[in-house]
CSV table of C-alpha atoms in Angstrom, one decimal:
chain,number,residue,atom,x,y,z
A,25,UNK,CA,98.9,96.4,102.6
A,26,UNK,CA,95.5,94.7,101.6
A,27,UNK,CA,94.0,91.5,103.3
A,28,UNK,CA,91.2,90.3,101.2
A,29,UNK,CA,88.7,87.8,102.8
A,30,UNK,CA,86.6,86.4,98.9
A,31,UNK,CA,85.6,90.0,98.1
A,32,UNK,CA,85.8,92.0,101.0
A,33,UNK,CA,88.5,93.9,101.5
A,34,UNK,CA,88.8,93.1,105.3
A,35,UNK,CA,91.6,94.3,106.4
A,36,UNK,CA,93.9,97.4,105.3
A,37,UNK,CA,96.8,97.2,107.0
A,38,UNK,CA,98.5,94.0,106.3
A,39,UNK,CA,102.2,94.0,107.0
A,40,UNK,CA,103.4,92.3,103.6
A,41,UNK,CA,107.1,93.1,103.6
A,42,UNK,CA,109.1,91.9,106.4
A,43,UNK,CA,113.0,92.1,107.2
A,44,UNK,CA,114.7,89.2,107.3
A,45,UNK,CA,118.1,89.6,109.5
A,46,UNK,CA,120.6,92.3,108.4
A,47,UNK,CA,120.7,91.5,104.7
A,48,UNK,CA,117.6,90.0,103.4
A,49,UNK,CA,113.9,91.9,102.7
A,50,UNK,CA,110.7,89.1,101.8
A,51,UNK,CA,107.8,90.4,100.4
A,52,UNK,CA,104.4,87.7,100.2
A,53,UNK,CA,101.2,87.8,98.1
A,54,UNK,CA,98.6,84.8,98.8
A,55,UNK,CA,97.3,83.5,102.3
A,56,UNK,CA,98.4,85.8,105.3
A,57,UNK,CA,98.6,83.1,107.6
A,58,UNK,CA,100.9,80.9,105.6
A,59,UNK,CA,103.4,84.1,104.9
A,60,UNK,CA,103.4,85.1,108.9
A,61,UNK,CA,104.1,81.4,109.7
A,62,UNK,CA,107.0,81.5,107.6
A,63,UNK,CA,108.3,84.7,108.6
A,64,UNK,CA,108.1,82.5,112.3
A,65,UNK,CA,110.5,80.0,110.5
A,66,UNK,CA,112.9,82.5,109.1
A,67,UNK,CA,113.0,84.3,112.8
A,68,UNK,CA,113.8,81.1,114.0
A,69,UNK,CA,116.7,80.5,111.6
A,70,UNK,CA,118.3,83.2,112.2
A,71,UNK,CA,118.4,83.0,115.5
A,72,UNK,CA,120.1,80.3,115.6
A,73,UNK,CA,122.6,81.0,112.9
A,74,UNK,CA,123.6,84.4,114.9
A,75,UNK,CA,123.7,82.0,118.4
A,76,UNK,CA,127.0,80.3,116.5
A,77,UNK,CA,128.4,83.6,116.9
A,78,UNK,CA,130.6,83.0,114.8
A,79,UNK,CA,130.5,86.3,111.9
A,80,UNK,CA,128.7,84.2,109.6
A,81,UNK,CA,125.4,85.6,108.6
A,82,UNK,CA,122.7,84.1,106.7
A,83,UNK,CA,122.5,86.3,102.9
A,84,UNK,CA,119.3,86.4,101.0
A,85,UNK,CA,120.7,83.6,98.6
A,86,UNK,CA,120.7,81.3,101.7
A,87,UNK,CA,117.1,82.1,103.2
A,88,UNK,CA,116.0,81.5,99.2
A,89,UNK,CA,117.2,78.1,99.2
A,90,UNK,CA,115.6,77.7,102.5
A,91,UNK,CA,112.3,78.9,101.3
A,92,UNK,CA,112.7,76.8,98.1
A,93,UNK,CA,112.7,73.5,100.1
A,94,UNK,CA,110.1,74.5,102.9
A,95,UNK,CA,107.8,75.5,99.5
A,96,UNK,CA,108.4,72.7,97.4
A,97,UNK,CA,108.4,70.0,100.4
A,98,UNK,CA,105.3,70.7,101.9
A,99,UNK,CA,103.9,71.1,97.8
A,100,UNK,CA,104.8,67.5,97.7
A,101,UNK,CA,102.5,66.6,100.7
A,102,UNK,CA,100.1,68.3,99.0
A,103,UNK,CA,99.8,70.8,101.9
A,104,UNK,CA,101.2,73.6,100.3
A,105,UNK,CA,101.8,77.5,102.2
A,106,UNK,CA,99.5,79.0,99.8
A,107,UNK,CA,102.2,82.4,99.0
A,108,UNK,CA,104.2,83.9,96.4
A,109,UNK,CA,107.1,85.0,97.7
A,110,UNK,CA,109.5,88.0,96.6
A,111,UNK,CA,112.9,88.2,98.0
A,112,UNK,CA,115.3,90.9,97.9
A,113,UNK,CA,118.8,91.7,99.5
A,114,UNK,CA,122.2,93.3,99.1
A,115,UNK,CA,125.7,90.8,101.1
A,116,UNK,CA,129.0,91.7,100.6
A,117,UNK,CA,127.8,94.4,98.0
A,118,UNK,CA,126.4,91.9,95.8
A,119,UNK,CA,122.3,92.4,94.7
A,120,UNK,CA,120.0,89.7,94.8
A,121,UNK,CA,116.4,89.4,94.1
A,122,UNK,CA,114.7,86.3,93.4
A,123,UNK,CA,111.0,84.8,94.1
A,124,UNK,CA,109.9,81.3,95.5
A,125,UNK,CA,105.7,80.1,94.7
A,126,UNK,CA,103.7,77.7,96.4
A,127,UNK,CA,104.2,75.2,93.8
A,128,UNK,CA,108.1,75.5,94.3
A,129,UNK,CA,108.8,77.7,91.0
A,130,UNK,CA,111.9,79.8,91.9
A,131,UNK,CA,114.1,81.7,90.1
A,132,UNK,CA,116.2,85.2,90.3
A,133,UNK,CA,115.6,88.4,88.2
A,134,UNK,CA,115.7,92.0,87.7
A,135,UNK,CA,112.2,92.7,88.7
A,136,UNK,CA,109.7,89.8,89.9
A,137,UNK,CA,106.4,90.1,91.5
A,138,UNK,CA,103.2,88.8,92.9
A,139,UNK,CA,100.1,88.1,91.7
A,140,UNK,CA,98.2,90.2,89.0
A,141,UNK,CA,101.4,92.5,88.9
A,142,UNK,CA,103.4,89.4,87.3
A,143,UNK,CA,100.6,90.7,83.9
A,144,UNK,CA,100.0,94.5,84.6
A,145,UNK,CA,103.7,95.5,86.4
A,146,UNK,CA,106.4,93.5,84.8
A,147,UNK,CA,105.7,94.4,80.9
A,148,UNK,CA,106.2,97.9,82.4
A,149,UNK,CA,109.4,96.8,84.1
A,150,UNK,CA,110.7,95.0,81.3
A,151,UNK,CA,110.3,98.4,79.2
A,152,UNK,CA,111.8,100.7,81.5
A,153,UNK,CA,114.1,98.8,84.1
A,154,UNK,CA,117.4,99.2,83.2
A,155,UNK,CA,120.8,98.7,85.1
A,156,UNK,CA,122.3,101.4,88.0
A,157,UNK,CA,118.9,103.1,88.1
A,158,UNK,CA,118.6,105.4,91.5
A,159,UNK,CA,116.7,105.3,94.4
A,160,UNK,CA,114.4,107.8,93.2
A,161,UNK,CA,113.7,106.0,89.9
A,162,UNK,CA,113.3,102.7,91.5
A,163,UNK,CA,110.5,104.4,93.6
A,164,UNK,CA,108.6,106.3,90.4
A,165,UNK,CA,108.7,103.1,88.4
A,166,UNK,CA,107.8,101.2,91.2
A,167,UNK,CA,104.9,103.8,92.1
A,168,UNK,CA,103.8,103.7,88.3
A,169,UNK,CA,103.1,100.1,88.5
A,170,UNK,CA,101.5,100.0,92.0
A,171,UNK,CA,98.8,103.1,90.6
A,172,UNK,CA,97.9,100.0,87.2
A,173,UNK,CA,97.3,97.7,90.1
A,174,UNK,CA,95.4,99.9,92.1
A,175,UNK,CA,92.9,100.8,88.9
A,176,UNK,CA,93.0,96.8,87.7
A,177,UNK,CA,93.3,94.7,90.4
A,178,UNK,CA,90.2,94.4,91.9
A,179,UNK,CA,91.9,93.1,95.6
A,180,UNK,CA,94.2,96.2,95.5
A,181,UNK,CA,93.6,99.0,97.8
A,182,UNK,CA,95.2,102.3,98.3
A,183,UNK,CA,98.1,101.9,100.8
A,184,UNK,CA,101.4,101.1,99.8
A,185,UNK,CA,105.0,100.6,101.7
A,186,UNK,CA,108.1,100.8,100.0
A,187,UNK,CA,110.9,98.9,101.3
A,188,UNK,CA,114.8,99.4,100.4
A,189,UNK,CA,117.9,97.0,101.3
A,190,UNK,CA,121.5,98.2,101.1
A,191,UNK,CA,124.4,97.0,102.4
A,192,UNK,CA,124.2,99.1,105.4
A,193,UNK,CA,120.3,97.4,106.3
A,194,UNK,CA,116.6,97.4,105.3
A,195,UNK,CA,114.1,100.0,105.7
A,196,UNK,CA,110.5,99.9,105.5
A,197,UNK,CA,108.7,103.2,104.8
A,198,UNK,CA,105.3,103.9,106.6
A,199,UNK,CA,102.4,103.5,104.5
A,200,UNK,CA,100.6,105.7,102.4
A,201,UNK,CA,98.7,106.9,99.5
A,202,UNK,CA,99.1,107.6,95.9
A,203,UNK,CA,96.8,110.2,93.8
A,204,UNK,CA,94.3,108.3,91.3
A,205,UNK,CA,93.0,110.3,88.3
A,206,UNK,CA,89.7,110.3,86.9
A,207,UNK,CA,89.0,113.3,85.5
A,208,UNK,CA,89.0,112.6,82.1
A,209,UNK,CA,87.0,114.0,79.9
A,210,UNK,CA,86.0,110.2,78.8
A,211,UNK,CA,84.9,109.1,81.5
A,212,UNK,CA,82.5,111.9,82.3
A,213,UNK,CA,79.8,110.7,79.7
A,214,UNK,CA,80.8,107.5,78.5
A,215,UNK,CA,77.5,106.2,77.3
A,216,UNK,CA,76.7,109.9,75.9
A,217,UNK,CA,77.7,107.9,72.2
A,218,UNK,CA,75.9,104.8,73.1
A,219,UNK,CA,72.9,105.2,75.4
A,220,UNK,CA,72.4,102.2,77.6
A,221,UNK,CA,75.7,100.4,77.3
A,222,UNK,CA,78.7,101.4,79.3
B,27,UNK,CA,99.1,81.6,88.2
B,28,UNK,CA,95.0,81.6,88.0
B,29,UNK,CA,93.9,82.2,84.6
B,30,UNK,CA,90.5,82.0,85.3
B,31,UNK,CA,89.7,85.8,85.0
B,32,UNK,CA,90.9,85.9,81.6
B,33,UNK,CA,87.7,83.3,81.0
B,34,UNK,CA,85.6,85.0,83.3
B,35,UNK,CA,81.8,86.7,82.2
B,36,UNK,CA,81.9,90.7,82.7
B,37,UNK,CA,80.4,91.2,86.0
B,38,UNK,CA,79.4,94.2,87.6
B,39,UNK,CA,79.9,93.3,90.8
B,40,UNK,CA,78.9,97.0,92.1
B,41,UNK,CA,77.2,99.0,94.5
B,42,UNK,CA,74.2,100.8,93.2
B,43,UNK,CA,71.3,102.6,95.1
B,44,UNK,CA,68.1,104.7,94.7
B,45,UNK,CA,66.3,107.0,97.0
B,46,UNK,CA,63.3,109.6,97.5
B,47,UNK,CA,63.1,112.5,98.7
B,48,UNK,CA,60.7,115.7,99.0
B,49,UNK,CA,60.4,116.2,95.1
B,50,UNK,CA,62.1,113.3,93.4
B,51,UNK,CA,64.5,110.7,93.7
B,52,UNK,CA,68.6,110.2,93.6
B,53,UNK,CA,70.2,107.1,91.9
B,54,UNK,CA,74.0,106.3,92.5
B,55,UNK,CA,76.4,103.7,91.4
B,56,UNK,CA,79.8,103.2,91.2
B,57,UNK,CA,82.0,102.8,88.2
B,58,UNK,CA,83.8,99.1,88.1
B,59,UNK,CA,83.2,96.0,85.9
B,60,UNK,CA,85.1,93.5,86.2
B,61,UNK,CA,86.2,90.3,84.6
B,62,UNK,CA,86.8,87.8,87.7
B,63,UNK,CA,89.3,89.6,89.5
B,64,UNK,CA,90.9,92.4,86.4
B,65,UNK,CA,88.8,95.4,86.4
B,66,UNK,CA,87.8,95.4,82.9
B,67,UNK,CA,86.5,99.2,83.0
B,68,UNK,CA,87.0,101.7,85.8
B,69,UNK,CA,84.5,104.2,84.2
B,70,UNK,CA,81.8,102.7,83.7
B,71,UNK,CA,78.5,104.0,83.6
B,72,UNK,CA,76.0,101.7,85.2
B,73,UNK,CA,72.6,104.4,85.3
B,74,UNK,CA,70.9,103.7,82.4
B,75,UNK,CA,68.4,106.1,80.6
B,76,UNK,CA,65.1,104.1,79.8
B,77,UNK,CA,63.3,107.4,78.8
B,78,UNK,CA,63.2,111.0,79.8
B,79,UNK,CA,61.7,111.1,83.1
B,80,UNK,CA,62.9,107.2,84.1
B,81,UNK,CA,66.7,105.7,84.5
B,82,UNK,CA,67.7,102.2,85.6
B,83,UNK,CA,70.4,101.4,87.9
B,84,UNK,CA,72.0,98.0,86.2
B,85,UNK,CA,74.1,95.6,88.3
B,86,UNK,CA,74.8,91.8,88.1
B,87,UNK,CA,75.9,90.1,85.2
B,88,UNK,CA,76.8,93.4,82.4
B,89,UNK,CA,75.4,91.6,79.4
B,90,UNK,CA,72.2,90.4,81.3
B,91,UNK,CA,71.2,94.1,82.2
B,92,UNK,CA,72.5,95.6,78.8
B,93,UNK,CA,69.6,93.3,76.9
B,94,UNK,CA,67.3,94.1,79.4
B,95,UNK,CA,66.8,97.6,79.5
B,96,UNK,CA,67.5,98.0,75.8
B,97,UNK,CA,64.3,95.9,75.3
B,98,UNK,CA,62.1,98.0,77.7
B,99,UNK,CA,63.9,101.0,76.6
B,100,UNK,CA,61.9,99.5,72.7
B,101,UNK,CA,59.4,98.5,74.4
B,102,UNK,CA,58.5,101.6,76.5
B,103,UNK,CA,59.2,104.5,73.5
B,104,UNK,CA,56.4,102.3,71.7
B,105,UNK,CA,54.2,102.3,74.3
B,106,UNK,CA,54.6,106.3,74.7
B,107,UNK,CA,53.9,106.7,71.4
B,108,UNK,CA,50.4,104.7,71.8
B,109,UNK,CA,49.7,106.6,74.9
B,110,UNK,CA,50.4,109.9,74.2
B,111,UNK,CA,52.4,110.8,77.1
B,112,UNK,CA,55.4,110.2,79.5
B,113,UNK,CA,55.6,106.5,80.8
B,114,UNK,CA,55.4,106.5,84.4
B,115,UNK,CA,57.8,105.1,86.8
B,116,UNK,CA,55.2,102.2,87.7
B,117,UNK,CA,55.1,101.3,83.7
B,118,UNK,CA,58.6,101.3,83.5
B,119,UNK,CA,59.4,98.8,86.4
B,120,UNK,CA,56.4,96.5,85.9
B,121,UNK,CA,58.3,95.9,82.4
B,122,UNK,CA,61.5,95.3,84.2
B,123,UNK,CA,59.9,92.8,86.1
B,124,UNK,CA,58.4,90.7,83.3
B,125,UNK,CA,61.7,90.0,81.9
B,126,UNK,CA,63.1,89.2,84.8
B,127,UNK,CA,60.5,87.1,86.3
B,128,UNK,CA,59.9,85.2,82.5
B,129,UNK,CA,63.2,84.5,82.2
B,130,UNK,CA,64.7,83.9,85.8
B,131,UNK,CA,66.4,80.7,85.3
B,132,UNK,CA,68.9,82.6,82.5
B,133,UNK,CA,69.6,86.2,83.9
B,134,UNK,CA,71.5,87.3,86.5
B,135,UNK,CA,70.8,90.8,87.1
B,136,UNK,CA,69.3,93.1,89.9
B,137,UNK,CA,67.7,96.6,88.8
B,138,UNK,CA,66.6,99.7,90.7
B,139,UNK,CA,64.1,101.5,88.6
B,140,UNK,CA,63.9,105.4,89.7
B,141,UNK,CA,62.0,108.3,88.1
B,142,UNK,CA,59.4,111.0,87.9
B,143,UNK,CA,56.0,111.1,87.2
B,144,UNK,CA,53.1,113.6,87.0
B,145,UNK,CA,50.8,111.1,88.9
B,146,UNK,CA,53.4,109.7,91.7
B,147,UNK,CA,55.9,112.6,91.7
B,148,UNK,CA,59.5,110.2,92.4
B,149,UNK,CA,59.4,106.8,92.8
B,150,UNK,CA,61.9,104.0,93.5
B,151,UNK,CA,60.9,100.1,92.7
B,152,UNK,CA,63.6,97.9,93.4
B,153,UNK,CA,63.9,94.7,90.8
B,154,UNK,CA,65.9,91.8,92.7
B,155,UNK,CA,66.9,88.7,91.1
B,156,UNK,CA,64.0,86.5,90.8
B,157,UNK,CA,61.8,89.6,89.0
B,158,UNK,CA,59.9,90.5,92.4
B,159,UNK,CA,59.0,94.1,92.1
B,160,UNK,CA,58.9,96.8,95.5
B,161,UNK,CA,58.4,99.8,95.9
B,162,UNK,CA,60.5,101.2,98.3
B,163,UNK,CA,61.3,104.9,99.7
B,164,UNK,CA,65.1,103.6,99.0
B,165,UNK,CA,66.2,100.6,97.5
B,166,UNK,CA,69.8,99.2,97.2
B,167,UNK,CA,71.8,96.5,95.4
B,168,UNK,CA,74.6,94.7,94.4
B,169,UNK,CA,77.8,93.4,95.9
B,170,UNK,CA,78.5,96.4,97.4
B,171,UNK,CA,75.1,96.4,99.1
B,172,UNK,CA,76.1,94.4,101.5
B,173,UNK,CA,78.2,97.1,103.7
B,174,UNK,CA,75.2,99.4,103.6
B,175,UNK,CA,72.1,97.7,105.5
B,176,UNK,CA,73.0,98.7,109.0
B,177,UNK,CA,74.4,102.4,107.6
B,178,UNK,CA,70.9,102.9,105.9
B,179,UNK,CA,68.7,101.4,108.5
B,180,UNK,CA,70.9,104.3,110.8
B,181,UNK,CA,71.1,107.3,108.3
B,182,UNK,CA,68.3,107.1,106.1
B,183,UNK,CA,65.1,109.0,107.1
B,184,UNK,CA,61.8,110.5,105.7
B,185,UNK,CA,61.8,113.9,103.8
B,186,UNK,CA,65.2,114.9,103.2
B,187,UNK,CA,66.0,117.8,100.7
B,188,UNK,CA,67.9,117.2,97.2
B,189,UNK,CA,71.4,117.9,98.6
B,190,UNK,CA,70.9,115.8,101.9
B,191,UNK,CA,69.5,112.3,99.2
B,192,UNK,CA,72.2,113.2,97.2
B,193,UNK,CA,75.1,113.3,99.8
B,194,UNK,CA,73.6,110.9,101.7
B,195,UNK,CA,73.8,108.3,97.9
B,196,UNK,CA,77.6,109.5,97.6
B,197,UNK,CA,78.2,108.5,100.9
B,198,UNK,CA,76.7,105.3,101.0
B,199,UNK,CA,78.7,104.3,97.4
B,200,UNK,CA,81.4,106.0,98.6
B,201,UNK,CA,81.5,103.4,102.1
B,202,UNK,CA,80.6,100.1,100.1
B,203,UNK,CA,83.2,100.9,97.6
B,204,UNK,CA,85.8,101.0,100.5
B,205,UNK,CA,85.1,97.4,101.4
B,206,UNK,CA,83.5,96.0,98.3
B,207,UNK,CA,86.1,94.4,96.2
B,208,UNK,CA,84.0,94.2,92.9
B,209,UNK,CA,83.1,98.0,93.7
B,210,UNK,CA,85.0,101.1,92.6
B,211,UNK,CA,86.4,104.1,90.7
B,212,UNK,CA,83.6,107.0,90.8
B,213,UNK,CA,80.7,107.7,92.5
B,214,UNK,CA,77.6,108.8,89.7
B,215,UNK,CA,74.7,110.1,90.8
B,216,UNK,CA,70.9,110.7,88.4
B,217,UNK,CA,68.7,113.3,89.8
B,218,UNK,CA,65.3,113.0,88.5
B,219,UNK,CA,62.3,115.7,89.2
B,220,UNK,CA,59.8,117.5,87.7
B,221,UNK,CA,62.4,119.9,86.9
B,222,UNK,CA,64.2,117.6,84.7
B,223,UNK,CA,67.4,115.0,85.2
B,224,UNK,CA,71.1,116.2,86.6
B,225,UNK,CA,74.0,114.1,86.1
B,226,UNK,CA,77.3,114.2,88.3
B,227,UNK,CA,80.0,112.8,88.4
B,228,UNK,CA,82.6,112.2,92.4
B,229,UNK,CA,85.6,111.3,91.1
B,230,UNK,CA,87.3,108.5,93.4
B,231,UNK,CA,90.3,110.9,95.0
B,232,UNK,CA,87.2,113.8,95.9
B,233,UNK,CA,85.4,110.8,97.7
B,234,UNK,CA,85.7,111.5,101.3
B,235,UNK,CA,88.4,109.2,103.5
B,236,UNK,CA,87.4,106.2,105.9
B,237,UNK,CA,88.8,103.9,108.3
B,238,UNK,CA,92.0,103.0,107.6
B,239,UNK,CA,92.6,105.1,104.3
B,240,UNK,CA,95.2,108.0,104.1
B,241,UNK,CA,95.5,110.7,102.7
B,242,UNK,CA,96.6,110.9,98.8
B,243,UNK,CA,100.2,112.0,97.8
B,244,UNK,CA,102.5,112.2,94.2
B,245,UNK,CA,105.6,109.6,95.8
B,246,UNK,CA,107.3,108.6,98.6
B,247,UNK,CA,109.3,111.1,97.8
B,248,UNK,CA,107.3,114.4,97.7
B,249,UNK,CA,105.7,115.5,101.1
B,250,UNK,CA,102.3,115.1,102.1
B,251,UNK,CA,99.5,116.2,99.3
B,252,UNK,CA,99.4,120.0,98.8
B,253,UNK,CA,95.8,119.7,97.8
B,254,UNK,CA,93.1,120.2,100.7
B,255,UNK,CA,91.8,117.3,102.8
B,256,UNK,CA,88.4,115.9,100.8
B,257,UNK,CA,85.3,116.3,102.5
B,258,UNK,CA,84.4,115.4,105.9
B,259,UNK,CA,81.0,114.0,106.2
């Protein structure tokens, strides 16, 4: 939920992950502006795809090809919406998750992400994802990775949502904390072996 | 994807701080160096021992500071050996300032200097970037620094005990950690008098909660932390 501005970590309670009609979750890293402007477009959308009335409703593989060609169009203007977008979603029980960049790089997967957790979170995905995993492990391993980022990414800050889509919808939860750990017995005296270095 | 951290020098970024008070002085610091934006170490331990009775608080670039007070750190046990007694505080951060003032155009490194003498009981010289040297009742620096003027200009006053310098230190790191970016992990503190030097150590889940942060918890799915609430200041 972190809003860096350079170094500062101005704002803490960012809304990152937004629903996107009945079947589609987007979650953004990069410029806040850019992100809420799209979410503007994608309101917009489907709005007028549910004014047809007519059943149809737009899945998460349709709002990622939209958000492929707004990316990659404006990237070719050189005015690019300076995000990296995640995008998950569940339509006629089948899964989807995919992610669009500002450059236009898109592609579906497993596990994607944003930022410094494309290095720190998805070697830990790629070791212990695996297929029909439950809610509950989806939200440890997901926890696991968030804590790495929170140690090692220096724009991180401690407040997290997690956000599920099923078939019946998508929830957001409210925000909230995870437990750091520093008591190791390491880091009490570091320099006690080397006086005047770390 | 930027790569440019993986390039990047070791910074310190940091928050560190020195102050007086009715028998010696307290210097904190937090605990992150970073590599542009990875946080290379999250324990770090950024108050350095020059010699018994006088520690330096090191932020800036990590290499620049390192070189620097392991030469005054030579430097200074030479000169205790010609003298024939503890270095004083003054010594200590006059030395401080030659390097940094001889060789400004190449280092990139602010110091607080804080210790105990027999002749000046505690004393805090601040060493900013160009090598000027002051004095100062309290002295602060780095990033982090920043976030702390208008706090300190409120909260800071003359003649405070041990425990109120030293909360008032964790405090302060404690804040500039919450909005510095380059700052982090765990609040240490030096406390130098003519009793002799304490170390301790705040890890970052004891600090006490500010705007906007919440309490900590195992997982979305376990309830609300079992452990007490952390301080309130």
């Amino acid at each position: 939920m972190g809003g860096s501005y350079g170094s500062t970590l101005r704002y803490k309670s960012v809304q990152r992950l937004k629903p996107i009609g009945k079947h589609t979750l987007l979650g953004a890293g990069g410029e806040i502006s850019d992100f809420q402007e799209i979410v503007r477009y994608l309101d917009e959308l489907i709005l007028y795809d549910n004014m047809w009335d007519d059943g149809n409703s737009l899945g998460p593989k349709e709002v990622h090809n939209y958000l492929n060609r707004l990316m990659y169009n404006r990237r070719n203007k050189f005015n690019p919406l300076w995000n990296t977008l995640v995008l998950g979603g569940v339509k006629n029980g089948q899964k989807y998750l995919g992610t669009v960049n500002m450059i236009g790089v898109h592609y579906e997967e497993n596990h994607v992400a944003t930022g410094f957790g494309n290095h720190l979170a998805r070697p830990i995905f790629r070791d212990e994802w695996h297929e029909d995993m439950t809610f509950e492990e989806g939200v440890k391993l997901l926890e696991k990775c968030m804590l790495v980022l929170l140690y090692r990414d220096r724009s991180a800050v401690n407040k997290l949502q997690i956000a599920k889509i099923t078939e019946e919808g998508a929830t957001i939860s409210e925000p909230y904390a995870i437990k750091t750990h520093w008591e190791l017995e390491a880091f009490k005296n570091p320099a006690t072996g080397a006086v005047g270095s770390w | 994807m930027d790569m440019d951290w993986m390039n990047a020098p070791h910074s310190m970024g940091t928050t560190i701080i020195g102050v007086t008070y009715n028998g010696g002085v307290v210097l904190g610091a937090d605990s992150r160096t970073s590599t542009g934006m990875y946080v290379a170490n999250r324990a770090s331990d950024k108050i350095t021992q020059l010699t018994d009775n006088v520690y330096l608080c090191r932020s800036g670039s990590a290499a620049d500071s390192q070189v620097v007070s392991d030469y005054v750190r030579y430097f200074l046990h030479q000169h205790i050996i010609q003298l024939g007694q503890p270095a004083t505080v003054k010594v200590t951060a006059n030395l401080i300032r030659l390097l940094s003032y001889n060789n400004k155009n190449t280092l990139e490194t602010g110091l607080i200097v804080g210790g105990w003498d027999k002749y000046e009981g505690g004393s805090i010289y601040g060493v900013p970037l160009g090598g000027t040297m002051l004095q100062l009742p309290f002295a602060i620096g780095g990033s982090g620094s920043s976030y702390l003027y208008g706090f300190l200009d409120q909260a800071w006053k003359e003649g405070m005990s041990k425990d109120e310098a030293e909360a008032l230190v964790v405090k302060s790191v404690s804040l500039a950690i919450a909005r510095d970016g380059a700052s982090g992990g765990v609040v240490r503190t030096v406390v130098i008098n003519s009793e002799g030097v304490t170390r301790n150590f705040y890890p970052g889940d004891k600090l006490p909660l500010w705007h906007e942060e919440l309490p900590l918890r195992n997982s979305l799915l376990e309830e609300a932390s079992s452990e007490a609430e952390p301080m309130h200041p």
